[in-house]
Amino acid sequence: AQKVTQTQTSISVVEKTTVTMDCVYETRDSSYFLFWYKQTASGEIVFLIRQDSYKKENATVGHYSLNFQKPKSSIGLIITATQIEDSAVYFCAMREMSNYNVLYFGSGTKLTVEP
Amino acid sequence: GGIITQTPKFLIGQEGQKLTLKCQQNFNHDTMYWYRQDSGKGLRLIYYSITENDLQKGDLSEGYDASREKKSSFSLTVTSAQKNEMAVFLCASSIWTGNSQNTLYFGAGTRLSVL
């Protein structure tokens, strides 16, 4: 079974608007860590933002923020004031404390930001 | 800062051929990973290694061997290339401190095509 699921295959938005990308995860661990990564057109993958399961406050980094809904096992990525260069594939990922060396990835959401 | 170098960038093989992909990192990270990315899909873990001479199988290890003879390098061997196989193999590394918050740093990838 998929541990991390991203149902949105692709999203298209107009620049300067806000976009939310969905991600749901599955784990039996009480402690886990959730991540979002970005893969640009060149193939480069970079870390964006992290949410620790024991933290109630949503993480925020620059114009990226998270919507962590623990009862729903959901971790949405919100990008505000989108820019053309935000166009990329975004991956959600999870580490469980019971197997903390392994990072499980979702299938990705392709974001296109248009002028 | 550091860098992860994957060689070769492009690899063309023949069906049944044994192919080796190499990865070097200068972060001095303990843990290294090999992921496979098929077109339009997420990242699937093939092998990882938490220290020199350690090897751990991921979900996709069948058909692959790995080797971690030095802390800085991690190689992956496709034991018998499959006809028409096309994928990108991504190497990554992270610090092993027992802290699951550590993120992954990725190389640029090796693009494999099998004729």
XYZ file of C-alpha atoms in Angstrom:
230
model
C 0.000 0.000 0.000
C 1.119 3.524 -0.736
C 2.362 5.294 2.361
C 2.218 8.723 0.751
C -0.458 9.680 -1.758
C -0.725 12.751 -3.930
C -3.919 12.637 -5.965
C -3.413 15.827 -7.944
C -1.376 14.965 -11.005
C -1.121 18.529 -12.261
C -2.299 22.019 -11.346
C -2.205 25.211 -13.346
C -2.483 28.664 -11.774
C -1.972 32.276 -12.715
C 1.050 33.934 -11.161
C 0.664 35.916 -7.937
C -2.191 33.679 -6.799
C -2.173 31.073 -4.012
C -2.100 27.348 -4.680
C -2.574 24.361 -2.390
C -1.233 20.902 -3.144
C -2.666 17.941 -1.297
C -0.937 14.992 0.308
C -2.193 12.227 2.570
C -0.026 9.706 4.351
C -0.409 6.448 6.163
C 1.528 5.421 9.254
C 1.068 3.610 12.545
C 3.918 5.489 14.169
C 3.057 8.096 16.766
C 6.062 10.134 15.705
C 6.928 10.924 12.120
C 8.187 13.698 9.892
C 6.681 15.100 6.724
C 8.546 16.873 3.944
C 7.948 18.629 0.677
C 10.534 18.590 -2.102
C 10.604 20.419 -5.416
C 11.917 19.002 -8.686
C 12.671 21.609 -11.330
C 12.599 21.088 -15.075
C 16.317 20.398 -15.023
C 15.681 17.433 -12.723
C 17.213 18.986 -9.637
C 15.423 18.016 -6.406
C 15.588 20.351 -3.436
C 14.105 20.286 0.048
C 11.490 22.950 0.743
C 9.846 22.532 4.116
C 9.283 20.059 6.968
C 6.575 19.358 9.526
C 7.194 17.334 12.684
C 4.199 15.277 13.754
C 4.419 16.379 17.377
C 4.209 20.078 16.478
C 0.784 21.644 16.298
C 1.955 24.818 14.616
C 2.094 24.711 10.827
C 5.565 25.160 9.379
C 6.300 28.209 7.238
C 9.359 29.013 5.126
C 9.271 32.053 2.890
C 6.203 31.824 0.672
C 5.755 28.128 1.475
C 3.546 27.002 4.326
C 1.929 23.771 5.399
C -1.593 22.845 6.372
C -1.072 19.957 8.778
C -4.299 18.140 9.660
C -3.162 15.255 11.805
C -6.608 13.629 12.351
C -6.960 13.434 8.563
C -3.342 12.317 7.997
C -3.027 15.229 5.630
C -0.194 17.637 4.915
C -0.989 20.227 2.280
C 1.595 22.571 0.768
C 0.488 26.157 0.268
C 2.396 28.498 -1.996
C 1.358 32.121 -1.769
C 2.084 34.802 -4.364
C 3.178 32.206 -6.892
C 5.886 33.055 -9.397
C 6.685 31.619 -12.803
C 9.762 29.967 -11.334
C 7.583 27.998 -8.925
C 6.629 25.831 -11.904
C 7.951 22.393 -10.998
C 6.953 18.984 -9.694
C 6.321 18.911 -5.963
C 6.807 15.747 -3.942
C 5.449 14.999 -0.520
C 7.498 12.605 1.630
C 7.422 10.972 5.041
C 9.883 9.465 7.525
C 8.651 7.241 10.335
C 10.502 6.997 13.647
C 10.280 3.195 13.486
C 12.330 3.218 10.257
C 13.880 6.642 10.228
C 16.449 6.006 7.534
C 13.778 5.549 4.896
C 11.984 8.409 3.188
C 8.764 7.499 1.373
C 7.740 9.720 -1.524
C 4.425 10.452 -3.168
C 4.015 10.422 -6.936
C 4.256 14.193 -7.271
C 2.112 17.096 -8.432
C 3.167 19.118 -11.440
C 2.561 22.823 -10.906
C 2.448 25.219 -13.823
C 2.389 28.921 -13.055
C 1.285 31.024 -16.013
C 1.657 34.747 -16.582
C 28.263 23.339 1.202
C 28.661 20.046 -0.520
C 27.751 18.278 -3.691
C 26.608 14.890 -4.888
C 28.103 13.789 -8.180
C 26.537 11.022 -10.207
C 28.264 9.375 -13.140
C 27.489 8.893 -15.890
C 24.763 11.435 -16.582
C 23.431 9.333 -19.440
C 23.739 5.578 -19.787
C 22.662 3.562 -22.785
C 22.755 -0.177 -22.425
C 21.796 -3.342 -24.191
C 19.250 -5.848 -22.997
C 20.794 -8.262 -20.516
C 23.823 -6.077 -19.906
C 25.187 -5.404 -16.429
C 25.373 -1.656 -15.846
C 26.970 0.262 -12.987
C 26.045 3.724 -11.781
C 28.289 5.678 -9.428
C 27.655 8.325 -6.812
C 30.088 10.445 -4.792
C 29.251 12.910 -2.002
C 31.488 15.354 -0.134
C 28.998 16.267 2.587
C 30.543 13.616 4.836
C 27.033 12.248 5.278
C 26.556 8.818 6.823
C 23.524 7.638 4.897
C 23.266 7.305 1.137
C 20.364 6.263 -1.065
C 19.498 5.104 -4.546
C 16.044 5.970 -5.846
C 14.477 5.183 -9.197
C 12.157 7.650 -10.907
C 10.065 6.527 -13.852
C 8.564 9.116 -16.160
C 5.777 11.038 -14.451
C 6.066 8.993 -11.303
C 7.419 9.335 -7.821
C 10.676 8.138 -6.330
C 11.006 4.519 -5.315
C 13.763 3.352 -2.998
C 16.124 0.720 -4.376
C 18.899 0.529 -1.780
C 20.259 2.584 1.052
C 23.323 2.425 3.260
C 23.718 3.908 6.731
C 27.489 3.575 6.838
C 30.469 2.181 4.968
C 29.943 -1.472 3.981
C 26.317 -1.410 5.092
C 23.542 -2.210 2.607
C 19.786 -2.134 3.162
C 17.182 -3.145 0.588
C 14.363 -0.844 -0.397
C 11.053 -1.787 -1.989
C 12.592 -2.015 -5.467
C 15.845 -3.912 -4.822
C 15.146 -6.901 -7.052
C 17.325 -6.735 -10.145
C 19.877 -4.470 -8.495
C 23.038 -4.764 -6.423
C 24.722 -2.005 -4.476
C 28.114 -1.356 -2.948
C 29.334 1.094 -0.292
C 33.085 0.567 -0.005
C 33.772 4.103 1.188
C 31.727 6.582 3.178
C 31.793 9.023 0.278
C 30.711 6.670 -2.477
C 27.753 4.459 -3.241
C 27.390 2.489 -6.455
C 24.404 0.740 -7.959
C 24.494 -2.127 -10.445
C 21.644 -3.081 -12.725
C 22.286 -6.814 -12.876
C 20.482 -7.421 -16.191
C 19.082 -4.461 -18.086
C 15.540 -4.908 -19.343
C 14.683 -4.082 -22.959
C 13.057 -0.662 -23.458
C 13.708 0.239 -19.833
C 13.904 3.978 -19.288
C 14.303 5.635 -15.923
C 16.248 8.179 -13.940
C 18.316 6.917 -11.025
C 18.813 9.407 -8.246
C 21.450 9.233 -5.559
C 20.915 11.067 -2.290
C 22.590 11.449 1.079
C 21.753 12.578 4.592
C 23.381 12.683 8.017
C 22.640 9.715 10.250
C 22.259 11.086 13.707
C 19.180 9.177 14.753
C 17.286 12.385 14.110
C 14.590 11.824 11.546
C 14.397 15.487 10.781
C 17.414 15.357 8.519
C 16.607 16.063 4.910
C 17.956 14.440 1.779
C 20.325 16.054 -0.682
C 20.060 14.744 -4.222
C 22.398 14.322 -7.127
C 21.448 15.346 -10.658
C 20.579 11.801 -11.681
C 21.651 9.190 -14.231
C 19.264 8.705 -17.144
C 19.181 5.097 -18.274
C 17.938 3.887 -21.645
C 18.042 0.248 -22.676
C 17.920 -0.649 -26.357
